Structures are given as C-alpha cells and as structure tokens.
Amino acid sequence: MAGIDGSYDAIIIGSGIGGLVAGTYLAKSGIKTLIVEQADKVGGYCGSFSRDGYRFDEAVHYINNFGPQGFLRAICQELGVESLFEVLTIDPSDRLLMPGVQVAIYHNALRTTEELSRTFPKERRAIKRFFDLVGAFHFASLYVTYQRRTFRELLDEYFEDRRLKTALGLFATTMGLTADKLSALSALAYYKGSILDGGYHSVGGAQSFANALRDRFLQLGGEILLSQRVTRILIQQGTVRGIELQEGHRVSAKTMISNCDATQTFINLVGEEHVEPGFVRCLKALRPSTSTLVVYLGVERSLRDEVPDCCNLWYFPHEDSASGSINIVEDDRPNGFVHIGLSSLHDRTMAPEGCESLVLFCGASYMTVEYWREQRDRLAEILVERACHAIPQLRGGIRVKLPANPHTLFRYTLNRDGAYRGWEPTPDQTKLGLVPQKTSVEGLYLAGHWITTPVGNGGVSMVAQSGKNAARAVTTFLRRHTETVVGTVSA
Ligand SMILES: Cc1cc2nc3c(=O)[nH]c(=O)nc-3n(C[C@H](O)[C@H](O)[C@H](O)COP(=O)(O)OP(=O)(O)OC[C@H]3O[C@@H](n4cnc5c(N)ncnc54)[C@H](O)[C@@H]3O)c2cc1C
C-alpha cells in the first residue's frame, strides 16, 4: 500500500475525536502511530459539509467542558491544538420553548437559577439547591446516593412543579433519553459540563476542530490512511499483532486502540473466539443509545432578529413529558418535540450573507432500510413543520432541505444502529467495567463513546478524555513490554 509502512508502534482504528486525541498524544510521545479511517475525512460524528453555499454540522455542533477550567481545553492546550482552531462561546447555550415557559440555561449557575426562578418563583429555593448540587458535582461523592436512580427520581426529590421537572428533563434529552430512563449521574454530569462549562462552537463548523487535531497529529509525525476499512484485528497468543484491511493488506502493530463501535470491535474485528463468552453475551445484551433523524436546513432569510442567540433551541408543545415522545417514530404528530441547532446565528461562516443554516434533530429508532426509504421524507417534513411552530419565520424561506436518517448515521460512522452517543445512559448501563478501556486482548484498548463509565461516555469532551486515557495505557504497555522508547502522557 503506497506510503504505508508495514509496521507501527500503535494503530488506531477510527478517526473520531477519541481516536484523533489518542493519536496526537501518542505522536507527541514519539510513538510511531497510524490512524486508519473508513471514511474519506477525519472526525466521525464531528464533521461538517457544504451545500449551495450553506455549511452544516453533520452531528456535533457544540462542544462542552471547554471553559477556562474545562478538561477539553486542557487537553487541547497539552496537545498544542488550541491555536489551530477558533472557538466561539455562546451564552446561554440552550433555550427552551414550552407552553407558558421560555427559559435559558446560562454558563453561570446563579444566573440560570435567577432565570428559572422568574418563571417558577415557588421553586426558587429548590432550584438553588439543585444547581448547588450540579456545581459541586463529582460522581465519586454522589455515586452511592444516585448510581441506581433515574434523573426523574432526582427531580422528584427536589421539585413539585410538573412543568419545571419537564423543562429540566428536556434539556437533558441531549443524552438521548427522557428523565424517567436517564441515569441521574449522567444528567448531573451533563448539566455541569454544559451549564457551567458548555456551549462552545468551533468556527467553520465541527469539522474545523477535527481538522485541527488531524493537522497537529500529522505535524508530530503521525500517519493517516483514509477510505480504508479495517476488517480484522490480528491476534497471536492473546496479544494484538496488527490489522487487516478490506482488500486483504496487512499492517503490523505492537499496540492498538479501537475508536470504533465496541460490538464491531469484538464480534467482527477481534472475533468471538478471542473473547470471553460472558463478555460477548454482555455486549449483545447492552442497549445502544437512540439514533436520530436529522434535517439540514438552508434558509434564505436572516433570523437574527427573530430568534435569540443560543446553540440549541428546544421546543416541546406539551406541559408534561408523558404527553409527547422525543422519538419521532413513536410520535409523529406535526406539533411535537424538535431540537434545533442554530450555528449560523453566531458563526457567519456557516451561511451566505442574510441567510441561516439550521440543523433539526429528533430521536428516531433504527428500524429497517425499507422503513426509512418509505418514511424518511414524510418524517423530515413533520420535523420541519415542528421547527416552523418554534420559529414561524422559517415558513417560506427554506431553500435547502436534506434529511439524514439512522441508517445514514450508521453508514458514515459504523456506529451500531446509528447510535447517537454509545450505550443508552440508563442507571444499569452507566457503570465502570461493563465495557472497559483495557480489553482482554493484550495491547488492545478502546477510546470513544462505547466505553462504559458511571456517567456515560458520549459527547466530544468525554471521548477526548478517553482518547487521552487510552494513549496513556498504550505508552505504559510499550514501556513495559517492548524496547520502544516513549515519552509520557500526563495524568
Ligand atoms: C446527531 C448527533 C448530534 C450530536 N451532537 C453533539 C454535540 O453537539 N456535542 C457533543 O459533544 N456530542 C454530540 N453528539 C455525540 C458525539 O458526536 C459522539 O459521542 C462523539 O463524537 C463520538 O466520538 P468517538 O470518538 O466515539 O467516534 P465516532 O465519532 O463514532 O467515530 C468513529 C470513527 O470510526 C470510524 N470507523 C468505524 N469502523 C471502522 C473500521 N472498521 N475501519 C476504519 N474506521 C472505522 C468511523 O468511520 C468514524 O469516523 C452528537 C451525536 C449525534 C449522532
């Protein structure tokens, strides 16, 4: 294979943010590293594309934990990528429209408390207590109290008002679940990362962030192979030896990080014969997070005076979460839930002058290819109709309309069932060790949103941290088991 050496210290399968961060740490430590990506560009879900002058974020449209104390910012500083992309801070990051409720979530907990207390004055003290809990959140201190509980149970413990509980639950549906199923710890981690340290947009779209990591990785001597799918992880005597690519070409490596779907990694790439039967059963029984229907909209008019600036506008036309589903396959009423990403309101590179680029999201079950062939356009129209309820000025101005269904997400990233953010973050699935970073194959580690942790592992900042951890594990392995001279990855 032209340009590809036959032997590496480390190979990374997949160039999602978890893979890119891991690769950049390894290259920085002097480790000869190859990233293999099946798509024709890097980033996985963190990508963007252009159409008719509009730029759209394919999935990720904002990043969290990037404030002055944020761990994602610290990672970018350590890797020297901070200066390679530009970030805008949007405060408030999220706004919600519900009957009689229009509230915003600011980076500052006090300001958010004030905002919510204006709409729910009787709950003022409870709101303050809730945000104190969020502000002080560290999973270790709350693990015993909340590990088995849902976010709904936590909300019931704090609040009386049904609409307030619905509103706070809706903001957390970015985790792909309603409050009655979502793990309380995942919700608290999300509130902390997004409220106190959330709402950052990379100028030019999410792809700019992935490209910055790619450029730094290449600068440090790393190599990337695009449009090549790994079909096999080669194993000898329980230790990783290399990969096989789609056309049969083999590349050897002393260590490996899989950044792709965990089920694919163990069942298809490693092979069940190399994995404990109990672990295979566990993997098959775990539930992936929901997928989404996405509609990319190019709008031929400015919405700057109509819509207050934010990253995410949440629209839910019911007072109670039980009155409507966040999954459009389960609830296809024209006036229902929609989550709107509003990148061009603050980043003018995303749309032509006087126009806007919007992305509509709604939970959606994976279903069959035939189902989506028949239903895609109808459900996309319903999602647009919902967005027009939230922003009436959209009507008549739509010039570009492109839907992506769960099978599209699967095709582009090979995430099982087009999953949105790894495993479904329910209390029974948010545990350390169900799918650990260190695998039973010597020298093989995972990075990305399929590792289980007490708070879930979805979202850019979490997968970046997992990439850093995987790189540290690889450097330790190389130092212990090989002659390779390696630097260190900070704790
Ligand atoms: C619609 C949507 C919106 C989202 N919005 C946000 C958001 O705004 N903010 C946020 O923080 N998170 C968001 N998320 C979640 C976030 O995108 C993911 O949790 C995160 O990006 C996953 O990163 P990852 O490193 O695990 O890899 P992924 O992004 O899943 O990438 C895996 C990579 O591996 C490659 N690959 C797979 N198999 C192979 C193979 N066999 N050979 C070679 N390459 C392979 C894939 O092509 C892909 O590039 C969103 C997700 C979705 C779906």
Coordinates of N, CA and C and ligand atoms in Angstrom, one line a residue, residues 12-20 36-46 57-64 72 174 200 225 227-232 245 258-261 264-265 269 290-294 296 312 339 359-361 409-415 418-422 447-450 457-464 466, ligand 1:
I12 N -4.5 3.1 15.3 CA -5.8 3.5 15.8 C -6.8 3.2 14.8
I13 N -7.9 2.5 15.1 CA -9.0 2.2 14.1 C -10.0 3.3 14.4
G14 N -10.2 4.2 13.4 CA -11.2 5.2 13.5 C -10.7 6.6 13.9
S15 N -11.1 7.6 13.2 CA -10.6 8.9 13.5 C -11.7 9.8 14.0
G16 N -12.6 9.2 14.9 CA -13.5 10.1 15.7 C -12.6 10.9 16.7
I17 N -13.2 11.8 17.4 CA -12.4 12.7 18.3 C -11.6 11.8 19.3
G18 N -12.2 10.7 19.8 CA -11.4 9.8 20.7 C -10.2 9.3 20.0
G19 N -10.3 8.9 18.7 CA -9.1 8.4 18.0 C -8.1 9.4 17.7
L20 N -8.6 10.6 17.3 CA -7.6 11.7 17.0 C -6.9 12.2 18.2
V36 N -6.3 4.6 11.0 CA -7.0 4.1 9.8 C -8.5 4.5 9.9
E37 N -9.0 5.1 8.8 CA -10.4 5.6 8.8 C -11.1 5.1 7.6
Q38 N -12.3 4.6 7.8 CA -13.0 4.1 6.6 C -13.6 5.2 5.8
A39 N -13.9 6.4 6.4 CA -14.5 7.5 5.6 C -13.4 8.2 4.9
D40 N -13.8 9.2 4.0 CA -12.8 9.9 3.3 C -12.3 11.2 4.0
K41 N -12.8 11.4 5.2 CA -12.2 12.5 6.0 C -12.3 12.1 7.5
V42 N -11.5 12.9 8.3 CA -11.5 12.5 9.7 C -12.6 13.2 10.5
G43 N -12.8 12.7 11.7 CA -13.8 13.3 12.7 C -15.0 12.5 13.1
G44 N -15.3 11.5 12.3 CA -16.5 10.7 12.7 C -17.7 11.6 12.8
Y45 N -18.4 11.5 14.0 CA -19.6 12.4 14.1 C -19.3 13.9 14.2
C46 N -18.0 14.2 14.4 CA -17.6 15.6 14.5 C -17.1 16.1 13.1
D57 N -23.2 21.3 10.2 CA -22.5 20.3 11.1 C -23.3 19.1 11.0
E58 N -22.6 18.0 10.6 CA -23.3 16.7 10.4 C -24.0 16.2 11.7
A59 N -23.3 16.3 12.8 CA -23.9 15.8 14.1 C -23.5 16.8 15.2
V60 N -22.2 16.7 15.6 CA -21.8 17.6 16.7 C -21.9 19.1 16.2
H61 N -22.5 19.9 17.1 CA -22.5 21.3 16.7 C -22.0 22.2 17.8
Y62 N -21.8 21.7 19.0 CA -21.1 22.4 20.0 C -20.3 21.5 20.9
I63 N -19.3 22.1 21.6 CA -18.5 21.2 22.5 C -18.6 21.8 23.9
N64 N -18.4 20.9 24.9 CA -18.5 21.3 26.3 C -17.2 21.1 27.0
L72 N -11.5 19.6 28.4 CA -11.3 19.5 27.0 C -10.3 20.6 26.6
T174 N -30.7 15.7 25.5 CA -29.5 15.7 24.6 C -28.7 14.4 24.8
Y200 N -19.7 25.8 23.4 CA -18.7 26.3 22.6 C -18.8 25.8 21.1
L225 N -4.5 7.0 7.2 CA -4.9 6.2 6.0 C -6.5 6.4 5.9
S227 N -10.3 6.3 3.8 CA -11.1 5.5 2.9 C -10.6 4.0 2.9
Q228 N -10.2 3.6 4.1 CA -9.7 2.2 4.3 C -10.4 1.6 5.5
R229 N -11.2 0.5 5.3 CA -11.9 -0.1 6.4 C -11.1 -1.2 7.0
V230 N -10.9 -1.2 8.3 CA -10.3 -2.4 8.9 C -11.3 -3.5 9.0
T231 N -10.9 -4.7 8.6 CA -11.8 -5.8 8.6 C -11.4 -6.9 9.7
R232 N -10.2 -6.8 10.2 CA -9.8 -7.8 11.1 C -8.7 -7.2 12.0
L245 N -6.9 -5.0 6.3 CA -7.8 -4.0 5.6 C -8.7 -4.7 4.6
S258 N -8.9 0.8 19.5 CA -10.1 0.9 18.6 C -11.0 2.0 19.1
N259 N -11.3 2.9 18.1 CA -12.1 4.1 18.4 C -13.5 3.8 17.7
C260 N -13.7 2.6 17.2 CA -15.0 2.3 16.5 C -15.9 1.5 17.5
D261 N -17.1 1.4 17.0 CA -18.2 0.7 17.7 C -17.6 -0.6 18.5
Q264 N -18.8 -4.0 17.0 CA -18.0 -4.3 15.8 C -16.6 -4.7 16.2
T265 N -16.0 -4.0 17.1 CA -14.6 -4.3 17.5 C -14.4 -5.8 18.0
L269 N -14.2 -7.6 14.4 CA -12.7 -7.4 14.1 C -11.8 -8.3 15.0
T290 N -30.3 5.9 21.6 CA -31.1 6.0 20.4 C -30.4 6.7 19.2
S291 N -31.0 6.5 18.1 CA -30.4 7.3 16.9 C -31.3 8.5 16.7
T292 N -31.0 9.2 15.6 CA -31.7 10.5 15.4 C -32.1 10.6 13.9
L293 N -33.2 11.4 13.7 CA -33.5 11.9 12.4 C -32.9 13.3 12.4
V294 N -32.2 13.6 11.4 CA -31.6 15.0 11.3 C -32.0 15.6 10.0
Y296 N -31.1 19.0 7.7 CA -30.2 20.2 7.5 C -31.0 21.2 6.6
N312 N -28.6 25.8 21.1 CA -29.7 24.8 21.0 C -31.0 25.4 21.4
H339 N -35.4 19.6 18.4 CA -34.2 20.3 18.9 C -33.6 20.9 17.7
V359 N -29.9 23.1 11.9 CA -30.0 21.6 11.9 C -31.1 21.2 12.8
L360 N -32.0 20.4 12.4 CA -33.1 19.9 13.2 C -32.8 18.5 13.6
F361 N -33.0 18.2 14.9 CA -32.8 16.8 15.4 C -34.0 16.3 16.1
L409 N -26.5 7.7 9.5 CA -25.5 7.8 10.6 C -24.7 6.6 10.7
F410 N -25.3 5.4 10.5 CA -24.6 4.1 10.6 C -23.6 4.1 9.4
R411 N -24.1 4.4 8.2 CA -23.2 4.2 7.1 C -21.9 5.1 7.2
Y412 N -22.1 6.3 7.7 CA -20.9 7.2 7.8 C -20.0 6.9 8.9
T413 N -20.5 6.2 10.0 CA -19.6 6.0 11.2 C -19.5 4.6 11.6
L414 N -20.4 3.7 11.1 CA -20.5 2.3 11.5 C -20.8 2.2 13.0
N415 N -21.4 3.2 13.6 CA -21.9 3.1 15.0 C -23.2 2.2 15.0
G418 N -26.8 3.2 14.3 CA -26.8 4.6 14.2 C -26.8 5.3 15.5
A419 N -26.3 4.7 16.6 CA -26.4 5.2 17.9 C -25.8 6.6 18.0
Y420 N -26.4 7.4 18.8 CA -26.1 8.8 19.0 C -24.9 9.0 19.9
R421 N -24.8 8.3 21.0 CA -23.7 8.5 21.9 C -23.3 7.3 22.7
G422 N -23.0 6.2 22.0 CA -22.6 5.0 22.6 C -23.8 4.3 23.3
A447 N -11.1 3.6 22.8 CA -11.3 5.0 23.0 C -12.6 5.4 22.3
G448 N -13.4 6.3 23.0 CA -14.6 6.7 22.3 C -15.8 6.5 23.2
H449 N -17.0 6.6 22.6 CA -18.2 6.7 23.4 C -18.8 5.3 23.7
W450 N -18.1 4.2 23.4 CA -18.6 2.9 23.7 C -18.0 2.3 25.0
N457 N -20.4 7.9 28.4 CA -19.1 8.4 27.8 C -19.4 9.1 26.5
G458 N -20.7 9.5 26.2 CA -21.0 10.2 25.0 C -20.6 11.7 25.0
G459 N -20.4 12.3 23.8 CA -20.1 13.7 23.7 C -18.6 13.9 23.5
V460 N -18.3 15.0 22.9 CA -16.9 15.2 22.4 C -15.9 15.3 23.6
S461 N -16.3 16.0 24.7 CA -15.3 16.1 25.7 C -15.0 14.8 26.4
M462 N -16.0 13.9 26.6 CA -15.8 12.6 27.2 C -15.0 11.7 26.4
V463 N -15.2 11.7 25.0 CA -14.4 10.8 24.2 C -13.0 11.3 24.1
A464 N -12.8 12.6 24.1 CA -11.4 13.2 24.1 C -10.7 12.7 25.3
S466 N -11.3 10.0 27.0 CA -11.0 8.6 26.8 C -9.8 8.3 25.9
Ligands
LIG1 C1 -26.9 13.8 15.6 C2 -25.8 13.9 16.6 C3 -25.6 15.1 17.3 C4 -24.6 15.2 18.3 N1 -24.3 16.4 18.8 C5 -23.3 16.5 19.7 C6 -22.9 17.8 20.2 O1 -23.4 18.9 19.7 N2 -21.9 17.9 21.1 C7 -21.3 16.7 21.6 O2 -20.4 16.8 22.5 N3 -21.7 15.5 21.2 C8 -22.7 15.4 20.3 N4 -23.0 14.1 19.8 C9 -22.3 12.9 20.3 C10 -20.9 12.8 19.8 O3 -21.0 13.1 18.4 C11 -20.3 11.4 20.0 O4 -20.5 11.0 21.3 C12 -18.8 11.5 19.7 O5 -18.4 12.4 18.6 C13 -18.2 10.1 19.4 O6 -16.9 10.2 19.1 P1 -16.0 8.9 19.0 O7 -14.6 9.2 19.2 O8 -16.5 7.8 19.9 O9 -16.1 8.4 17.5 P2 -17.1 8.5 16.3 O10 -17.5 9.9 16.0 O11 -18.2 7.5 16.5 O12 -16.2 8.0 15.1 C14 -15.8 6.6 14.9 C15 -14.9 6.6 13.7 O13 -14.5 5.3 13.4 C16 -14.6 5.0 12.0 N5 -14.7 3.6 11.8 C17 -15.7 2.7 12.3 N6 -15.4 1.5 12.0 C18 -14.2 1.5 11.3 C19 -13.4 0.5 10.6 N7 -13.8 -0.8 10.7 N8 -12.3 0.8 10.0 C20 -11.9 2.1 9.9 N9 -12.6 3.1 10.5 C21 -13.8 2.8 11.2 C22 -15.8 5.8 11.6 O14 -15.9 6.0 10.2 C23 -15.7 7.0 12.4 O15 -15.0 8.0 11.7 C24 -23.9 14.0 18.7 C25 -24.2 12.8 18.1 C26 -25.1 12.8 17.0 C27 -25.3 11.5 16.3

